[in-house]
mmCIF file of C-alpha atoms in Angstrom:
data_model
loop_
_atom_site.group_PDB
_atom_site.id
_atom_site.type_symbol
_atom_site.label_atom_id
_atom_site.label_comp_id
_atom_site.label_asym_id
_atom_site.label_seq_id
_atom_site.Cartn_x
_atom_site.Cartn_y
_atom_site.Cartn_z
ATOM 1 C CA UNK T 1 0.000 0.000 0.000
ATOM 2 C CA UNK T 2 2.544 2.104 0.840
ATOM 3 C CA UNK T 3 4.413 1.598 -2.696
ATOM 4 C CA UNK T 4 0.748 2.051 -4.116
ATOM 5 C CA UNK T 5 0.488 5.347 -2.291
ATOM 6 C CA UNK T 6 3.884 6.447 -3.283
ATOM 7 C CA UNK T 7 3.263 6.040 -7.202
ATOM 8 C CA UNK T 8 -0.385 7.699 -6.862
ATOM 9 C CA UNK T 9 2.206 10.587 -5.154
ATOM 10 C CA UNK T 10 4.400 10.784 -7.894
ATOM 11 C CA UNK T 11 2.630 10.643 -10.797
ATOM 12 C CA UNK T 12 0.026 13.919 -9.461
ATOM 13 C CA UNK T 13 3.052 15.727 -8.535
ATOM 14 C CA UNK T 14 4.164 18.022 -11.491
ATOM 15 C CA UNK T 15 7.640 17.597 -12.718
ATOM 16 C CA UNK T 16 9.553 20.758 -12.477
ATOM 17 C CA UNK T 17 9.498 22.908 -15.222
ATOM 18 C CA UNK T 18 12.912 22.748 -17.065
ATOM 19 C CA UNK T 19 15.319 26.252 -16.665
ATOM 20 C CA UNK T 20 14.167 28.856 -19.399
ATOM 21 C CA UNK T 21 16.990 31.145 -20.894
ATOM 22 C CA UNK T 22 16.280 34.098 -22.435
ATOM 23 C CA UNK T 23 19.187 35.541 -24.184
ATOM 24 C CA UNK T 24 19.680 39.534 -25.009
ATOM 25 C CA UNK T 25 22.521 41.483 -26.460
ATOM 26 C CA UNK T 26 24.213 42.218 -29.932
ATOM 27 C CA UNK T 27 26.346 40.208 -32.206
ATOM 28 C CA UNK T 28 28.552 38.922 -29.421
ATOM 29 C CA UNK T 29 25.481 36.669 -27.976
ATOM 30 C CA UNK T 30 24.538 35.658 -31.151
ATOM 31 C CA UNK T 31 27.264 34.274 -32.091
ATOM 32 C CA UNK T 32 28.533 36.214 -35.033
ATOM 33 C CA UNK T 33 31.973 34.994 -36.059
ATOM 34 C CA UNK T 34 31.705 31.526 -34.621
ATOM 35 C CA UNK T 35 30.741 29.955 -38.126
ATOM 36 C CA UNK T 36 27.098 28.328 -39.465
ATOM 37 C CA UNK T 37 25.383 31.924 -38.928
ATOM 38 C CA UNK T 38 21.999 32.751 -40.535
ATOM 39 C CA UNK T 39 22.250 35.353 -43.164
ATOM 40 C CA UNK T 40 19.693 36.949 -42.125
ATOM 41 C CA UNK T 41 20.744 41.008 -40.381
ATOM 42 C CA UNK T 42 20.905 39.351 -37.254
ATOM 43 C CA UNK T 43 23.650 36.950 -37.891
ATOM 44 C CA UNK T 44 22.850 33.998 -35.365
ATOM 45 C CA UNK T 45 24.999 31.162 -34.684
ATOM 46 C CA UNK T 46 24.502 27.702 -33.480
ATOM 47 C CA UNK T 47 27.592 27.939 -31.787
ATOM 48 C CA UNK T 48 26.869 31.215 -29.427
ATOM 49 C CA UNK T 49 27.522 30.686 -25.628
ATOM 50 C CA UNK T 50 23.603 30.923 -24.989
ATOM 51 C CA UNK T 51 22.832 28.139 -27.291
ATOM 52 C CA UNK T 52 25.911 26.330 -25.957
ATOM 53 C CA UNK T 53 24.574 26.979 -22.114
ATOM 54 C CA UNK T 54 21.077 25.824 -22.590
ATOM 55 C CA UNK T 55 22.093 22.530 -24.427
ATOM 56 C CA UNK T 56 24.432 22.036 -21.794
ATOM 57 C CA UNK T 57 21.577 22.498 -18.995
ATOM 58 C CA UNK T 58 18.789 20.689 -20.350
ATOM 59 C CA UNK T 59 17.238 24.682 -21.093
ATOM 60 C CA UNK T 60 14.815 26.023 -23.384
ATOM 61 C CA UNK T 61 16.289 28.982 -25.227
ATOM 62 C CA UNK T 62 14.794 32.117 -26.436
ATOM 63 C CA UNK T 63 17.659 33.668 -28.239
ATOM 64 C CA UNK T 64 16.663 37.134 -29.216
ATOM 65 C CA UNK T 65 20.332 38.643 -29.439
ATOM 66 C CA UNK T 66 20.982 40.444 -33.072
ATOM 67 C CA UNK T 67 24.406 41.386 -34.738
ATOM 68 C CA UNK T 68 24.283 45.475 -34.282
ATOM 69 C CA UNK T 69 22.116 45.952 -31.917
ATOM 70 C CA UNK T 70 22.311 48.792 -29.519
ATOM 71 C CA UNK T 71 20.999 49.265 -25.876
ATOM 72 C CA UNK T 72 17.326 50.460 -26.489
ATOM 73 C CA UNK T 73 17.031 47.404 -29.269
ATOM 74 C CA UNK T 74 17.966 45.303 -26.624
ATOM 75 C CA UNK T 75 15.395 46.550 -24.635
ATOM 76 C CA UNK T 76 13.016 45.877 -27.192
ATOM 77 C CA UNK T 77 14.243 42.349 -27.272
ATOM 78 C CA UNK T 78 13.505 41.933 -23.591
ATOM 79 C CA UNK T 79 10.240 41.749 -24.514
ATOM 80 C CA UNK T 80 10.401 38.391 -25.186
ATOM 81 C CA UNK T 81 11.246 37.714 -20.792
ATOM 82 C CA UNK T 82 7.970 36.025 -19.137
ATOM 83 C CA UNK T 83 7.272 34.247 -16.000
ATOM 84 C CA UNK T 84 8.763 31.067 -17.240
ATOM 85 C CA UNK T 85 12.163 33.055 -17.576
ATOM 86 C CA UNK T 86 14.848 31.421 -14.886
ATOM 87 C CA UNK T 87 17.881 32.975 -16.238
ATOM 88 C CA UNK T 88 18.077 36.170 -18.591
ATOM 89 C CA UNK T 89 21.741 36.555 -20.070
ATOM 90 C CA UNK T 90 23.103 40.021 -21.944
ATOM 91 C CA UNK T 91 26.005 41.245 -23.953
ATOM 92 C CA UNK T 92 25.192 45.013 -24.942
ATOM 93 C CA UNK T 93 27.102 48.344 -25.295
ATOM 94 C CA UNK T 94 29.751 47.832 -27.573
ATOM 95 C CA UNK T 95 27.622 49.172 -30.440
ATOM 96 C CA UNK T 96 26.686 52.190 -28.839
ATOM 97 C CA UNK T 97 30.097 52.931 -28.751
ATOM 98 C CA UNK T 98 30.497 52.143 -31.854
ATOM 99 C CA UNK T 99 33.276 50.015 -31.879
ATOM 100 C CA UNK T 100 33.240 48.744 -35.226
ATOM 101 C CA UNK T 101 33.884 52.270 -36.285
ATOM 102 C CA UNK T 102 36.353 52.281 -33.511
ATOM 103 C CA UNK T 103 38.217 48.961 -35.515
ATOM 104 C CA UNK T 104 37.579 50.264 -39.159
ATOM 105 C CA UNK T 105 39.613 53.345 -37.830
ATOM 106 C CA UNK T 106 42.378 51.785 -36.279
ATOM 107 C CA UNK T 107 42.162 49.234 -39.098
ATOM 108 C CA UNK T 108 42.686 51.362 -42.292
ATOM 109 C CA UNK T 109 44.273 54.514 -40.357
ATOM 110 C CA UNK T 110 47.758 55.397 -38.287
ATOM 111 C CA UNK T 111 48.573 55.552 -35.071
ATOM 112 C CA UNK T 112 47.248 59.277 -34.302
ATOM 113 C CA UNK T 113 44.116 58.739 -35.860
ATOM 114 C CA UNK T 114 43.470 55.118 -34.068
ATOM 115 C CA UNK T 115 44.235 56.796 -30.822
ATOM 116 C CA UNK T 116 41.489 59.746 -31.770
ATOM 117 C CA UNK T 117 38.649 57.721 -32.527
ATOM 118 C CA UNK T 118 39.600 55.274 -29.084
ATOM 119 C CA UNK T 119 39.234 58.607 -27.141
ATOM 120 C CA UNK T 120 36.438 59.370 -28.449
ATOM 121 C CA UNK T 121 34.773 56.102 -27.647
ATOM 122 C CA UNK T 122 36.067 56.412 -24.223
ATOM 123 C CA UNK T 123 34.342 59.855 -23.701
ATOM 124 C CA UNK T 124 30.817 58.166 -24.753
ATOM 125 C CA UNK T 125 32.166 55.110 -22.463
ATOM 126 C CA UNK T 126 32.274 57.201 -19.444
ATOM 127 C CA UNK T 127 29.346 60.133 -19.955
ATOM 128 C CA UNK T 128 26.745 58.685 -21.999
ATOM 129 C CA UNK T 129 27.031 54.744 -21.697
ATOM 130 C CA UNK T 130 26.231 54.146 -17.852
ATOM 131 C CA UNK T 131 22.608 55.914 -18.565
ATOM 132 C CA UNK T 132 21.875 53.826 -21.351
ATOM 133 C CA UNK T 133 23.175 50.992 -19.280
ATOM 134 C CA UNK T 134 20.611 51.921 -16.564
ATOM 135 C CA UNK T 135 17.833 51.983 -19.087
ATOM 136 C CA UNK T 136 18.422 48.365 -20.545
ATOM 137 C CA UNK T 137 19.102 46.449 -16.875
ATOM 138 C CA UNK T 138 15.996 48.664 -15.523
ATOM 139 C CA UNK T 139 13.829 47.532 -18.175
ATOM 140 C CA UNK T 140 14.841 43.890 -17.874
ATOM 141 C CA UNK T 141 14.252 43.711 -13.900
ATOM 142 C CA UNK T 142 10.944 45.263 -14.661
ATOM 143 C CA UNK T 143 10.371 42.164 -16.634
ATOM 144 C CA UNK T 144 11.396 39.984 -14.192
ATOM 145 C CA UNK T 145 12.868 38.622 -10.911
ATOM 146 C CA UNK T 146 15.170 35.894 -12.393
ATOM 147 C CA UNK T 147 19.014 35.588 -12.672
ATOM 148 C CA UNK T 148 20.213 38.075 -14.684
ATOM 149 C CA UNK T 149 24.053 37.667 -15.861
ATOM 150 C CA UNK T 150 25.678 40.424 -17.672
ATOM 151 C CA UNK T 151 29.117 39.334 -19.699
ATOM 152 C CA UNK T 152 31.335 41.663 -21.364
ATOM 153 C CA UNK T 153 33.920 42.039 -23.892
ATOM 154 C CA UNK T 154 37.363 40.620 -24.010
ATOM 155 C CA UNK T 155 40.305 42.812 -25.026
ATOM 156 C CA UNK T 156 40.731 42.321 -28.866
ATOM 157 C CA UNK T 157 44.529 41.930 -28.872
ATOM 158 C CA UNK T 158 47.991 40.016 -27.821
ATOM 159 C CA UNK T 159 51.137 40.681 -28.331
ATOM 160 C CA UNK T 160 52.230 37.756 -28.711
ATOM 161 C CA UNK T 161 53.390 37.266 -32.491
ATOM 162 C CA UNK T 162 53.508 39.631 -35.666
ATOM 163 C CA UNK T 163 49.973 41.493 -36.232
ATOM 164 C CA UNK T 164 48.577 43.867 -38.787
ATOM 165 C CA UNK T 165 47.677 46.235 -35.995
ATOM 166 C CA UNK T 166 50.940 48.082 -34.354
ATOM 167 C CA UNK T 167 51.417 47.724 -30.942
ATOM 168 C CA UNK T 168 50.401 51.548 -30.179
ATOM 169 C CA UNK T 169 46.891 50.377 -32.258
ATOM 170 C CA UNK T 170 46.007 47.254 -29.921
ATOM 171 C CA UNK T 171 47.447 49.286 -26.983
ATOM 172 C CA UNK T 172 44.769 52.108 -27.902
ATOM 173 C CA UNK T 173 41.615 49.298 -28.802
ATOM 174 C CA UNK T 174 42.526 47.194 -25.149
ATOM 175 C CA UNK T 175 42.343 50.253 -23.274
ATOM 176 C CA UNK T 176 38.584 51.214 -24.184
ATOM 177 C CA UNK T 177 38.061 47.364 -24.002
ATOM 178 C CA UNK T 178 38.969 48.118 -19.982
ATOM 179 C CA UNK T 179 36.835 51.147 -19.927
ATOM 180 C CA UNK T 180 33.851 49.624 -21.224
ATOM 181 C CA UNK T 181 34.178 46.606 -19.079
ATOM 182 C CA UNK T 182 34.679 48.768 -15.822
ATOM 183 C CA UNK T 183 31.394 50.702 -16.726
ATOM 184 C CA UNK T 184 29.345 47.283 -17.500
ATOM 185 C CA UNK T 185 30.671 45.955 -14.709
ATOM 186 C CA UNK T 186 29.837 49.400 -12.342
ATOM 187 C CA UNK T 187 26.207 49.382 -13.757
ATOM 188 C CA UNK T 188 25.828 45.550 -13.555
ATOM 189 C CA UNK T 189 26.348 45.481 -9.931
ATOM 190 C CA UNK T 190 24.143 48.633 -9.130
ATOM 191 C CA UNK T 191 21.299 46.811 -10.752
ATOM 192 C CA UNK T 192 22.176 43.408 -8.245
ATOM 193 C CA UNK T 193 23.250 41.525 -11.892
ATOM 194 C CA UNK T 194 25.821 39.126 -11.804
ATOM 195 C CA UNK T 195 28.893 40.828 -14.000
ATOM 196 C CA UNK T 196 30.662 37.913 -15.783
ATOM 197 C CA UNK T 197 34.193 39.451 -17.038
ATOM 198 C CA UNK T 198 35.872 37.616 -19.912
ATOM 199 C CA UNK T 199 38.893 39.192 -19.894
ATOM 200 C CA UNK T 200 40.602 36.788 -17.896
ATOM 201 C CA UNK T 201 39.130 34.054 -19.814
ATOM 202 C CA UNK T 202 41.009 35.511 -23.623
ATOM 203 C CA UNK T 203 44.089 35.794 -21.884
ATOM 204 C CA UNK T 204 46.499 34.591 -24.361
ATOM 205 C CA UNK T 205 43.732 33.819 -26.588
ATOM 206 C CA UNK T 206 43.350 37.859 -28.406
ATOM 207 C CA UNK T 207 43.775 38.484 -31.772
ATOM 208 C CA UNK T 208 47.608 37.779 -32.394
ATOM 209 C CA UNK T 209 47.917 35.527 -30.088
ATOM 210 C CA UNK T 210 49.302 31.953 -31.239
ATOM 211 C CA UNK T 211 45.551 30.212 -30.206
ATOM 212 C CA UNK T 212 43.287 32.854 -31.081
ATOM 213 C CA UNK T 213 40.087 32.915 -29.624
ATOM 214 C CA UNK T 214 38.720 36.239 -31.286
ATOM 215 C CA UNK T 215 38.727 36.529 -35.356
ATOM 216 C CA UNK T 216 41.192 39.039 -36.719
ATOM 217 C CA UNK T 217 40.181 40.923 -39.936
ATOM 218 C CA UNK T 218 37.861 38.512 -42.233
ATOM 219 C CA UNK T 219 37.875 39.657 -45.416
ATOM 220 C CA UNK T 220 34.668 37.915 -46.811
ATOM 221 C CA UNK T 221 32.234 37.803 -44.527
ATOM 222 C CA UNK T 222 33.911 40.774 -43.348
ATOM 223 C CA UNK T 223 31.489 41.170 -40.164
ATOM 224 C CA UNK T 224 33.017 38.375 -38.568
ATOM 225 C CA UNK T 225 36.099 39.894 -38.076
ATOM 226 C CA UNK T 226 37.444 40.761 -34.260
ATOM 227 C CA UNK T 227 34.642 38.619 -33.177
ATOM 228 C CA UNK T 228 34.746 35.407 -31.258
ATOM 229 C CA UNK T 229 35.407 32.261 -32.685
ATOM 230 C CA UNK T 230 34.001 28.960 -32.067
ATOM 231 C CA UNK T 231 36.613 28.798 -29.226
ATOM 232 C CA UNK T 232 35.950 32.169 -27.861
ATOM 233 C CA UNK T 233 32.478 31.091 -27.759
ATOM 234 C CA UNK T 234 32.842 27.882 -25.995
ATOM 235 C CA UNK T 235 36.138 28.342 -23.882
ATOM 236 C CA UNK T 236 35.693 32.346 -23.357
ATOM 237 C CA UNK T 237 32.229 32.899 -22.851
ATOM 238 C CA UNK T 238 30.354 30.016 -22.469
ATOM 239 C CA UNK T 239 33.230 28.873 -19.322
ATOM 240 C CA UNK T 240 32.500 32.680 -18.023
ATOM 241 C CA UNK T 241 28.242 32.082 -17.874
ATOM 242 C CA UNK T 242 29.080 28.627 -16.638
ATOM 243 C CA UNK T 243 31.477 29.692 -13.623
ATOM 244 C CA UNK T 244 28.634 33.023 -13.004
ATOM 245 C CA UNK T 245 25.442 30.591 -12.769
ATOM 246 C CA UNK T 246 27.289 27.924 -10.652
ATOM 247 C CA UNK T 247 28.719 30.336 -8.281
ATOM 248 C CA UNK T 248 25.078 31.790 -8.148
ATOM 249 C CA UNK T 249 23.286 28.913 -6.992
ATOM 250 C CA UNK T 250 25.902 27.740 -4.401
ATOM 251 C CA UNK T 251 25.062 31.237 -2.867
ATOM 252 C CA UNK T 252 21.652 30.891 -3.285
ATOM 253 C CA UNK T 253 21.762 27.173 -1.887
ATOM 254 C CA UNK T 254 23.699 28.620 1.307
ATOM 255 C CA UNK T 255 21.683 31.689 1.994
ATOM 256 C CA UNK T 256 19.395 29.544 1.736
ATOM 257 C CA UNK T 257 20.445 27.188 4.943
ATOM 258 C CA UNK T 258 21.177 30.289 6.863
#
């Protein structure tokens, strides 16, 4: 009877719903550079550290992350959050700052005029970036009281080997790569997000390093140049989420006893 009573238990209790990722941010989330992208504008990839994470964790996945998006499209795109959401991951702000105008600079210009155009992505970094910052992670906890895990950008370069950028160049482009990660991380925290930082992850792994993680410049498609590879994706940023949601829930799991 008591096996009986068990089963008749078991079978009225609802299995738990499975972990729901919803996945914001610009061409960094969806995977653009990592190979097998959509040609569609927003570039996905099966091989993006969201789609990576939710395989990995028996998750359904709501990828809404779109090459060139800037902070109030991603706020569009958080949207798509609901009440089934468990876990909201975003990778935003790089495109306000317009870093690929930032790279086509550095790219085709000298020194002087590479170290212009940085500064004047660092002055939008530090003025103007934190409010739009605010905007996106306030619109996203409006949506919703679930993890939310903010990961950065790496710094684009090594100096490791020969490189078509100088060393004054990837000097320049790593030093706005530090200011844009110290404001995503300042604005991360303020909001009570979890701020995943990659840098430490593409350490020895840059463009012009001798295992590159990060694309240098791709001539055809072009857009997948300084972008993660398949790599980067899986050994940068998907390790980074990992090591942020495990951390998470053994905090959780000991407040929890307290």
């Amino acid at each position: 009877m008591k096996l009986l009573a068990l089963a008749l238990l078991m079978a009225l209790t609802p299995a738990p719903a499975a972990p729901e990722l919803v996945a914001l941010g610009d061409s960094y989330a969806a995977g653009l550079g990592a190979g097998d992208e959509a040609s569609d504008d927003c570039r996905r990839s099966p091989h993006a550290y969201p789609v990576l994470w939710a395989e990995r964790n028996g998750a359904s996945l709501v990828q809404v992350a779109c090459a060139g998006a800037r902070t109030d499209q991603v706020i569009a795109q958080a949207e798509r959050i609901t009440s089934a959401t468990t876990l909201v991951t975003i990778t935003a702000g790089g495109n306000d700052a317009a870093f690929s105008d930032v790279m086509t600079t550095c790219t085709l210009k000298g020194d002087d005029e590479c170290a212009q155009r940085v500064g004047v992505a660092e002055r939008f970094i530090r003025d103007e970036l934190p409010g739009r910052l605010d905007a996106l992670y306030g619109a996203v906890r409006g949506r919703t009281s679930a993890e939310v895990v903010v990961l950065g950008y790496p710094r684009l370069f090594a100096f490791e080997s020969w490189c078509l950028m100088s060393e004054g160049k990837r000097r320049s482009v790593n030093h706005a790569a530090d200011a844009l990660a110290g404001v995503t991380a300042d604005r991360a925290k303020a909001a009570g997000f979890v701020f995943a930082d990659v840098r430490a992850k593409y350490e020895g792994h840059s463009v012009c390093a001798d295992d590159p993680w990060l694309n240098g410049l791709v001539l055809l498609p072009v857009d997948r140049s300084y972008h993660p590879n398949r790599a980067g994706q899986e050994s940068g940023y998907l390790a980074a989420l990992t090591e942020a949601t495990t951390t998470t829930t053994a905090t959780n799991a000991t407040n929890a006893t307290n």
